[in-house]
PDB file of C-alpha atoms in Angstrom:
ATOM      1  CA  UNK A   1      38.932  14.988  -8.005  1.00 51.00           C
ATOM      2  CA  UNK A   2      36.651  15.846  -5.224  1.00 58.00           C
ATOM      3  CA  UNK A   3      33.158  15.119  -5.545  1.00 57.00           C
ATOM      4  CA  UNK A   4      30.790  18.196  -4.851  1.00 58.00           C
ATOM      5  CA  UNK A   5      29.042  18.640  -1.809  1.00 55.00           C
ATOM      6  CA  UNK A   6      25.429  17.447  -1.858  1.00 50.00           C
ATOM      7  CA  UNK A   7      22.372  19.168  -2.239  1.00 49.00           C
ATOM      8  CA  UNK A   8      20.574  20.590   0.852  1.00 46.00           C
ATOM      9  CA  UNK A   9      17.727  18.563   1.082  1.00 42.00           C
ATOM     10  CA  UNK A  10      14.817  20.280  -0.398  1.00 42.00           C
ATOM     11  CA  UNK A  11      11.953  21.951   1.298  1.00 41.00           C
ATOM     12  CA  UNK A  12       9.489  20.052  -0.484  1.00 39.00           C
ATOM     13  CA  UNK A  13      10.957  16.474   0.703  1.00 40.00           C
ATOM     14  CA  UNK A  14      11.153  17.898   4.199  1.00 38.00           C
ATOM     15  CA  UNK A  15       7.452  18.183   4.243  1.00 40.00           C
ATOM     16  CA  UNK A  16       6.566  15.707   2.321  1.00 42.00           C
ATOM     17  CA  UNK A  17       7.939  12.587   3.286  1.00 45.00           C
ATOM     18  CA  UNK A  18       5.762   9.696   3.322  1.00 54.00           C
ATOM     19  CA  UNK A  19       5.746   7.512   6.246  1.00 65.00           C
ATOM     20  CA  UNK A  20       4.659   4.060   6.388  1.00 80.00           C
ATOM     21  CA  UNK A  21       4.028   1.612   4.315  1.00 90.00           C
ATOM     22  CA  UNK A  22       2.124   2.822   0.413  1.00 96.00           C
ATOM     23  CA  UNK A  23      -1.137   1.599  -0.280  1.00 97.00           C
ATOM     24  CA  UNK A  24      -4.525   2.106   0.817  1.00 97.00           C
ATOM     25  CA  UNK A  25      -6.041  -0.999   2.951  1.00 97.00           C
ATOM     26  CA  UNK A  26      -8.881  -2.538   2.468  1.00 98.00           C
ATOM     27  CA  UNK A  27      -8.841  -5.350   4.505  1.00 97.00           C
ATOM     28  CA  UNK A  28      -5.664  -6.321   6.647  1.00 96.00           C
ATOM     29  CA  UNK A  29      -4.445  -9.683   8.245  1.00 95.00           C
ATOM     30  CA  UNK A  30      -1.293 -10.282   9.929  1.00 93.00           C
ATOM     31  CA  UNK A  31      -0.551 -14.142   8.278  1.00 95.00           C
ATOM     32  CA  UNK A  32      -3.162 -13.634   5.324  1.00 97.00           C
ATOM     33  CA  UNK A  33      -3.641 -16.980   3.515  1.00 97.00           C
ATOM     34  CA  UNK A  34      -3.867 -14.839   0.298  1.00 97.00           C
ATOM     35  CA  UNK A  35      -2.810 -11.208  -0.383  1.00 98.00           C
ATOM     36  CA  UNK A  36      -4.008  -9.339  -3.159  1.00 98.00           C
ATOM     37  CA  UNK A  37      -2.529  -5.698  -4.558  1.00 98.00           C
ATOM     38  CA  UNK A  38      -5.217  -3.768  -6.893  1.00 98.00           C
ATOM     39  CA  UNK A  39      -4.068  -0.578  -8.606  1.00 98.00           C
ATOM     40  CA  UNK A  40      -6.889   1.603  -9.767  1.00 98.00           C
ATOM     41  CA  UNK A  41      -6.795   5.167 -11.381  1.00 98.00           C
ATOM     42  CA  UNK A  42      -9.441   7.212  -9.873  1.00 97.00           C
ATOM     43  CA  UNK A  43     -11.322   8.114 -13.135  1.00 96.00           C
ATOM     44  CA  UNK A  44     -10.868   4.684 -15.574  1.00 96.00           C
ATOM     45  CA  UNK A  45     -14.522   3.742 -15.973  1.00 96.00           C
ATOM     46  CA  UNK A  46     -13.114  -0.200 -15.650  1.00 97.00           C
ATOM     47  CA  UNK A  47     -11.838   0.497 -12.129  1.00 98.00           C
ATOM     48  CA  UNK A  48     -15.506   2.341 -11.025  1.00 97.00           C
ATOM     49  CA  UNK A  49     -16.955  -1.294 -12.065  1.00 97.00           C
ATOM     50  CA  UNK A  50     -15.102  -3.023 -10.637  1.00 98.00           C
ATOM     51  CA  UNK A  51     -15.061  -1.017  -7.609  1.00 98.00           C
ATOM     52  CA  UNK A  52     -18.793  -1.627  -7.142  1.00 98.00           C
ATOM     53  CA  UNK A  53     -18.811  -5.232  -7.319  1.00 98.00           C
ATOM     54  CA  UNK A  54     -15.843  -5.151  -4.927  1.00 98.00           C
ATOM     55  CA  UNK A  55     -17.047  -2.548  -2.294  1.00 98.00           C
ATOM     56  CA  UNK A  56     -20.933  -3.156  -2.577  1.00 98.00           C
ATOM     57  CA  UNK A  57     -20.638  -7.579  -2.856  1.00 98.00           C
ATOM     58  CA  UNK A  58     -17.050  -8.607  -2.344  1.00 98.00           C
ATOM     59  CA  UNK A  59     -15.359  -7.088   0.181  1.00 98.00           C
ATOM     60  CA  UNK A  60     -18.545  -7.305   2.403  1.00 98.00           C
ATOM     61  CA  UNK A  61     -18.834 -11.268   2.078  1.00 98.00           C
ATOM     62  CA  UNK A  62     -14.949 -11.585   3.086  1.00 98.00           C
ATOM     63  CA  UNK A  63     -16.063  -9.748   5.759  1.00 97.00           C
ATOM     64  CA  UNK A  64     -18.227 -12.384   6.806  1.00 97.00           C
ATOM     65  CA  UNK A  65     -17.032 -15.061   5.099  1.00 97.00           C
ATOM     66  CA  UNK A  66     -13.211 -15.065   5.636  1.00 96.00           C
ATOM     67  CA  UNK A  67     -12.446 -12.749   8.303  1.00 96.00           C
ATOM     68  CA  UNK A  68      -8.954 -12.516   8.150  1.00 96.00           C
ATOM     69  CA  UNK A  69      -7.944 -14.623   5.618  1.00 97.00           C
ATOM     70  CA  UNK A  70      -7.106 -11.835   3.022  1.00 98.00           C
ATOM     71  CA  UNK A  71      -5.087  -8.785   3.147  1.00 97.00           C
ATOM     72  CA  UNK A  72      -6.232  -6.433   0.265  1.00 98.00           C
ATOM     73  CA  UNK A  73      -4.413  -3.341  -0.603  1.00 98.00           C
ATOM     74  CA  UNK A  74      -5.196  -0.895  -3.513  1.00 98.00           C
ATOM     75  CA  UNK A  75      -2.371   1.196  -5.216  1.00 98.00           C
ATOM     76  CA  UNK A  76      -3.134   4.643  -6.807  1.00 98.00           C
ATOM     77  CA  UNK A  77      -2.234   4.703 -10.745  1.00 97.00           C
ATOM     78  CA  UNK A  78      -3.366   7.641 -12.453  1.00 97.00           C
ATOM     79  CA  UNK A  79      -3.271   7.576 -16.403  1.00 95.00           C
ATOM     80  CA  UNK A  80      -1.631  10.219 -18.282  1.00 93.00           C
ATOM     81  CA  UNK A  81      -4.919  10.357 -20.400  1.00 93.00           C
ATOM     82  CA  UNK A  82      -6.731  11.271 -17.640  1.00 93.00           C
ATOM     83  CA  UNK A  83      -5.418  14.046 -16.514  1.00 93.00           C
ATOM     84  CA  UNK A  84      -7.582  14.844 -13.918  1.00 96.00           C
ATOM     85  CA  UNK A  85      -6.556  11.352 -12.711  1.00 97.00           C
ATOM     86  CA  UNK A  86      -3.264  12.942 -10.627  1.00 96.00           C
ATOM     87  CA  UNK A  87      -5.052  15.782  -9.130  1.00 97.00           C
ATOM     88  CA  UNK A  88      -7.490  13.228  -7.829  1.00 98.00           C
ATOM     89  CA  UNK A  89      -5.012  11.106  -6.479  1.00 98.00           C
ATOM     90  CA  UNK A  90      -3.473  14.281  -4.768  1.00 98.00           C
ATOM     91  CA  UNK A  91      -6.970  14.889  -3.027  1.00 98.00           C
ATOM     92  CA  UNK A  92      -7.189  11.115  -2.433  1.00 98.00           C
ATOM     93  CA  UNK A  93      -3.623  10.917  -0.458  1.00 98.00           C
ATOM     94  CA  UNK A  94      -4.404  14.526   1.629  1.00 98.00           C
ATOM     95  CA  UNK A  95      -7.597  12.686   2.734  1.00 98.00           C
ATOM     96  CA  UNK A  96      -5.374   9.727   3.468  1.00 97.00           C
ATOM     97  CA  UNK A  97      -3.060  11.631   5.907  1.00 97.00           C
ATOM     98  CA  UNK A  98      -5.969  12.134   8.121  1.00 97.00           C
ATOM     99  CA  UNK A  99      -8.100   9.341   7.906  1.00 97.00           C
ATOM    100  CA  UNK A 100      -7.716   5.870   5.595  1.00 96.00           C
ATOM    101  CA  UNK A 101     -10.968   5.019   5.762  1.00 97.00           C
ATOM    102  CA  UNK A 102     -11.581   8.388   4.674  1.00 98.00           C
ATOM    103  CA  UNK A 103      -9.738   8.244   1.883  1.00 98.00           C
ATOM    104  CA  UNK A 104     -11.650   5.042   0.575  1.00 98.00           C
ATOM    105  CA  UNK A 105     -14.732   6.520   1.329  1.00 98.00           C
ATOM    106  CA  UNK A 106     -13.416   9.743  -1.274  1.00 98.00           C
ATOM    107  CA  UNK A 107     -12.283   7.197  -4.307  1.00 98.00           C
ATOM    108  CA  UNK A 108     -16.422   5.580  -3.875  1.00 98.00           C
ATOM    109  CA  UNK A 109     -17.559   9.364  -4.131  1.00 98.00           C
ATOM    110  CA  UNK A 110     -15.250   9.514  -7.140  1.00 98.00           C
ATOM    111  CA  UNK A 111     -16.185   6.130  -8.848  1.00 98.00           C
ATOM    112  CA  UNK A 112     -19.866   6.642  -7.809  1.00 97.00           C
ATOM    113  CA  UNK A 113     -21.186   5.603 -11.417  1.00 96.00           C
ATOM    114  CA  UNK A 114     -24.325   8.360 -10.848  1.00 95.00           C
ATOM    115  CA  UNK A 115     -21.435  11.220 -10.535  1.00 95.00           C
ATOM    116  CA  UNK A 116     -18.632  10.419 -11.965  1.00 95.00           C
ATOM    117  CA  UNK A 117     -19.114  12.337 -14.846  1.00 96.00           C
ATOM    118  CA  UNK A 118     -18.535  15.393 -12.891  1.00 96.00           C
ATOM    119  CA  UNK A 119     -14.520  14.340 -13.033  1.00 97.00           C
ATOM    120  CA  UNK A 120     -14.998  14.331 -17.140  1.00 96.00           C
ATOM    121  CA  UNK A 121     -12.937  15.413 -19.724  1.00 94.00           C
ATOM    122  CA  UNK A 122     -15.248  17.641 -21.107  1.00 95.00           C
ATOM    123  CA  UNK A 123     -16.219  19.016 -17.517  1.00 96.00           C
ATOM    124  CA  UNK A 124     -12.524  19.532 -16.042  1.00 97.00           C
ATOM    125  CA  UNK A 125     -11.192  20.676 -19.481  1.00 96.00           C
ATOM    126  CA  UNK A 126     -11.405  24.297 -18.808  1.00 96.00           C
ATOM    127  CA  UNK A 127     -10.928  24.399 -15.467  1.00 97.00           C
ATOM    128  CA  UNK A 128      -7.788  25.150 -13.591  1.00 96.00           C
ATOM    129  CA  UNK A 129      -5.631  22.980 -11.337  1.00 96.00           C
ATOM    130  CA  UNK A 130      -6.971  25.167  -8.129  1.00 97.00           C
ATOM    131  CA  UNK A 131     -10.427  24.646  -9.785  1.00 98.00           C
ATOM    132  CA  UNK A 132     -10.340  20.723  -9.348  1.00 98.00           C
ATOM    133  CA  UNK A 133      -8.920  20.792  -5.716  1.00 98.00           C
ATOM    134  CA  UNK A 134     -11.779  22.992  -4.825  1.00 98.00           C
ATOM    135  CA  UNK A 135     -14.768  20.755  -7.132  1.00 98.00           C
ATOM    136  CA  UNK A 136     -13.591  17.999  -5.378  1.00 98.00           C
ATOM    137  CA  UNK A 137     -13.604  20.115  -1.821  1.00 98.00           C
ATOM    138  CA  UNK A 138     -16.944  21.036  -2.065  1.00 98.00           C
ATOM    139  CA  UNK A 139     -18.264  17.780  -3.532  1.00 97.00           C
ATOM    140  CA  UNK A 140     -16.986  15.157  -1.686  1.00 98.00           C
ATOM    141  CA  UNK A 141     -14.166  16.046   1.312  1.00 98.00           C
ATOM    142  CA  UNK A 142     -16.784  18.431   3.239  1.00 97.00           C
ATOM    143  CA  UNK A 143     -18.858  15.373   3.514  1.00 97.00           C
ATOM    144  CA  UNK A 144     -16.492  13.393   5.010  1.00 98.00           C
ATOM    145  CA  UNK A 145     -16.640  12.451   8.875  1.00 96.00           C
ATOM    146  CA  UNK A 146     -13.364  13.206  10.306  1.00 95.00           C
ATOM    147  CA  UNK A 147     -11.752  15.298   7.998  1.00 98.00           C
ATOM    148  CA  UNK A 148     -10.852  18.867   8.116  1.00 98.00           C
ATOM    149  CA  UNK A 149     -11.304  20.462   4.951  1.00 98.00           C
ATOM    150  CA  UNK A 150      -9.083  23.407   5.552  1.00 98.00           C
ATOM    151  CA  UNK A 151      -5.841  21.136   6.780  1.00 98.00           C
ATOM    152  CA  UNK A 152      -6.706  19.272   3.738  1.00 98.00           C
ATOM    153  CA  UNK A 153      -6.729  21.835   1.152  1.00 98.00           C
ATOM    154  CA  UNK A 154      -3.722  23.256   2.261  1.00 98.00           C
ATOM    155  CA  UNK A 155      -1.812  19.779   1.392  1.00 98.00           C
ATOM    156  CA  UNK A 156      -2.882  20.781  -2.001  1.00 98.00           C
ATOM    157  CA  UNK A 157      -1.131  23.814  -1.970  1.00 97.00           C
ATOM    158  CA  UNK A 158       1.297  24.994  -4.983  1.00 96.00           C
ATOM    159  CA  UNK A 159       5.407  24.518  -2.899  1.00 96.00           C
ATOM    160  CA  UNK A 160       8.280  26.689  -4.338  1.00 94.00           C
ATOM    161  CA  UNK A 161      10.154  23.943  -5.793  1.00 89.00           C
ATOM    162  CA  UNK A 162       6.951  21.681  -7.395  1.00 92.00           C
ATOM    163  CA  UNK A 163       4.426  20.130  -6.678  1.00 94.00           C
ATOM    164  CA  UNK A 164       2.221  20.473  -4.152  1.00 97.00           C
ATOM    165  CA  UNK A 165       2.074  18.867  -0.519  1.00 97.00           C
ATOM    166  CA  UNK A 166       1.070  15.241  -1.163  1.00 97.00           C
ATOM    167  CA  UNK A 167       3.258  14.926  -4.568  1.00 95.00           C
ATOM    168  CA  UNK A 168       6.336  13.034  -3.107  1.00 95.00           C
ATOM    169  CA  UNK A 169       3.736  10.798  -2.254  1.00 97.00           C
ATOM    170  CA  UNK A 170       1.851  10.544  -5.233  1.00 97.00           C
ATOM    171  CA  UNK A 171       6.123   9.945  -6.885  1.00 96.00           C
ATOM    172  CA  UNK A 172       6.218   6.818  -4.763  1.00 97.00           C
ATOM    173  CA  UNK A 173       2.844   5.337  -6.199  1.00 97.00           C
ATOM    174  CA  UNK A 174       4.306   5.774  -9.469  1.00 97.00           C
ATOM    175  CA  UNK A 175       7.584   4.448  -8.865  1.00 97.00           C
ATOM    176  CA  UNK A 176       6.100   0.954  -6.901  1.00 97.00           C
ATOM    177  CA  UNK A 177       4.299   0.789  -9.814  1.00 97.00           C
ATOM    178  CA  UNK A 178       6.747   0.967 -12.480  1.00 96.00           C
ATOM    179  CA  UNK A 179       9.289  -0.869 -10.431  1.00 96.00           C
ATOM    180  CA  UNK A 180       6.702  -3.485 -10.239  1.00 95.00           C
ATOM    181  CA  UNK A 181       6.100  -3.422 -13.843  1.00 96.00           C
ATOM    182  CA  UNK A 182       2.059  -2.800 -13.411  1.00 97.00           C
ATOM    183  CA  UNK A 183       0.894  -0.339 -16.629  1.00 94.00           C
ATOM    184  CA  UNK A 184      -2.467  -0.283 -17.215  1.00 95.00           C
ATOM    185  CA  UNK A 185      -5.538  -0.314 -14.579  1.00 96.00           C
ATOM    186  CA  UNK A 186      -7.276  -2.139 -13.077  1.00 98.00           C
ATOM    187  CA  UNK A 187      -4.541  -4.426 -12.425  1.00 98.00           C
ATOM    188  CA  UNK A 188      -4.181  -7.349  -9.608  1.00 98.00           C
ATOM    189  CA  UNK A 189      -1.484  -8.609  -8.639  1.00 98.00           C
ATOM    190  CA  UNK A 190      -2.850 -12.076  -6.563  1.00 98.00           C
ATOM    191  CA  UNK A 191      -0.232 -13.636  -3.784  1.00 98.00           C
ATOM    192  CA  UNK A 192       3.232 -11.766  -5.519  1.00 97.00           C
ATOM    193  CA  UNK A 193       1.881 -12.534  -8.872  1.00 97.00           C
ATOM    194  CA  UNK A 194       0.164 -10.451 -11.446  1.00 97.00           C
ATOM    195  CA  UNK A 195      -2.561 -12.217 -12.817  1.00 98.00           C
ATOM    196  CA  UNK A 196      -3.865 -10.573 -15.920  1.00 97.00           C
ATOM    197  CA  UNK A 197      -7.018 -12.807 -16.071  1.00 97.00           C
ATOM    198  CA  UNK A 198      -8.937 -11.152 -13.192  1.00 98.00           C
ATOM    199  CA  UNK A 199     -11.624  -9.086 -14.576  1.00 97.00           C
ATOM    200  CA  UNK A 200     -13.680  -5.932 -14.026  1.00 97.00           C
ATOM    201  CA  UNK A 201     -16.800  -7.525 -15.148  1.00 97.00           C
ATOM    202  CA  UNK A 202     -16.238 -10.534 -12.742  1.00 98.00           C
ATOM    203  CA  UNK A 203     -19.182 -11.675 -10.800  1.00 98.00           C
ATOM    204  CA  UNK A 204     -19.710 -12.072  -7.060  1.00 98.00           C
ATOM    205  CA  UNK A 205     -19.303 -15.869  -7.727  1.00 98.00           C
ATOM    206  CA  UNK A 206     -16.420 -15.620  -9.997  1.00 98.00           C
ATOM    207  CA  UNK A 207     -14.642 -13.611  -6.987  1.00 98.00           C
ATOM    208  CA  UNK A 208     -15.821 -16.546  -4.305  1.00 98.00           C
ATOM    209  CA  UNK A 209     -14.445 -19.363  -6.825  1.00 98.00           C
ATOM    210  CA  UNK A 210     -11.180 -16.942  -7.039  1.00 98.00           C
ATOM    211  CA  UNK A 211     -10.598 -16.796  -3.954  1.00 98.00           C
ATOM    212  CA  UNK A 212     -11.371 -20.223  -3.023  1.00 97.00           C
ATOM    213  CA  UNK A 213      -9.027 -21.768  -5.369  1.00 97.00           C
ATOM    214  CA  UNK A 214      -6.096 -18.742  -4.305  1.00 97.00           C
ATOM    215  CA  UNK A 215      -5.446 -20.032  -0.701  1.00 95.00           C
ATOM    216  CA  UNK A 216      -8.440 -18.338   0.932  1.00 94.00           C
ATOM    217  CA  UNK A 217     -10.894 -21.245   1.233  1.00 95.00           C
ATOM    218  CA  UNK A 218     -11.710 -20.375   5.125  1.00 94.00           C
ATOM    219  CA  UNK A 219     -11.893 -17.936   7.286  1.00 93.00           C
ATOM    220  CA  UNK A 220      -8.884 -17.313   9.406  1.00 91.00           C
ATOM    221  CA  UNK A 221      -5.286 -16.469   9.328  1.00 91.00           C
ATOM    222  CA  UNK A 222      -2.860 -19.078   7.754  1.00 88.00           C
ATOM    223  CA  UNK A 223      -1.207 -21.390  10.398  1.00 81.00           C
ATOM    224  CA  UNK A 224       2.809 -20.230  11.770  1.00 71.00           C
ATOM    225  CA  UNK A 225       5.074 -22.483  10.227  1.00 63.00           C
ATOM    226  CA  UNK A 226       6.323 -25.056  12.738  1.00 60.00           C
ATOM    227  CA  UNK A 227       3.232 -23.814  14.981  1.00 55.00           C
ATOM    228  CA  UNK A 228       2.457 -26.372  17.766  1.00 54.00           C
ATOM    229  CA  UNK A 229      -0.172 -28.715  17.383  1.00 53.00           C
ATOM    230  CA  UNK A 230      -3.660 -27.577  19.128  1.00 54.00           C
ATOM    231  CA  UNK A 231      -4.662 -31.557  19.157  1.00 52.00           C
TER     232      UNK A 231
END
């Protein structure tokens, strides 16, 4: 029998597609010696420590101390227990479209351990979906530099078949991460390899000695393979 025509292609898709690459970069390198993939949910109270020792001590010494020697990427993986999780990932990926390091500068504001509990349970339980997008509006997008609030807010908009403008997006996170068999957060996964014993209580020298002994040991891209000798 004949198969039936396909579906028209959906509004929603049409304006939603994601282009490039997922992820959100924190530090990039064309021939890294060492590549490592975090996923974070925006309100776990393990991924705002960890963020702290990472943004405030770790990713400032690779900085200095191996310029581009790592590519670091973090994932978006909101828990179904945190339900306010999602709708910050939504205002996290509508910053995104406009500006990444935007959008890195909103997940700090989020995991900022002196406000954080403004994203609570108790404080988000009676307020509305709208409510959220426009808490987290007023709070932390109209202090962004480069961002325009109202282009961002409509990305956050209700569509007529689901979701809202950044959700196809927000499906993609999800899948890479169950297609990649990541469940919980934090979680790293270090050069293709999950590695379960990296931990959000890790000090600055625990991170240098993890690094070190994970292919990153100087500063630099890795050497092409078969690249002429410089001697």
């Amino acid at each position: 029998p004949a198969h039936p025509p396909p579906k028209p292609r959906s509004k929603m898709a049409a304006a939603t597609a994601a282009t490039g690459p997922l992820g959100i970069k924190l530090l990039a390198s064309a021939a890294p010696r060492m590549t490592i993939a975090l996923y974070m949910d925006p309100f776990c109270p393990f991924c705002s420590r960890e963020w702290q020792r990472l943004s405030k001590e770790v990713l400032p010494w690779l900085k200095a101390e191996r310029a581009g020697a790592v590519d670091f990427t973090m994932y978006l993986l909101p828990q179904p227990w945190h339900p306010q999780s999602g709708m910050l990932c939504e205002g996290a990926l509508a910053v995104q479209e406009q500006s990444e390091k935007a959008a890195v500068d909103f997940l700090d504001a989020v995991w900022d351990p002196t406000t954080r509990s403004q994203w609570g349970d108790d404080v988000t339980y009676t307020m509305s979906r709208s409510d959220v997008y426009d808490a987290m509006g007023e709070k932390i997008v109209s202090g962004l530099a480069g961002i325009d609030k109202a282009v961002w807010r409509k990305r956050l908009e209700p569509l007529a078949d689901g979701g809202v403008g950044v959700t196809k997006t927000l499906k993609k996170y999800i899948k890479h991460a169950r297609m990649t068999g990541v469940h919980v957060s934090p979680t790293c996964i270090t050069n293709g390899l999950q590695d379960d014993s990296v931990s959000s209580s890790w000090t600055l020298d625990q991170w240098k000695t993890y690094i070190n002994e994970n292919g990153a040991s100087e500063a630099g891209p890795r050497a092409a393979v078969g690249a002429p000798s410089t001697e």
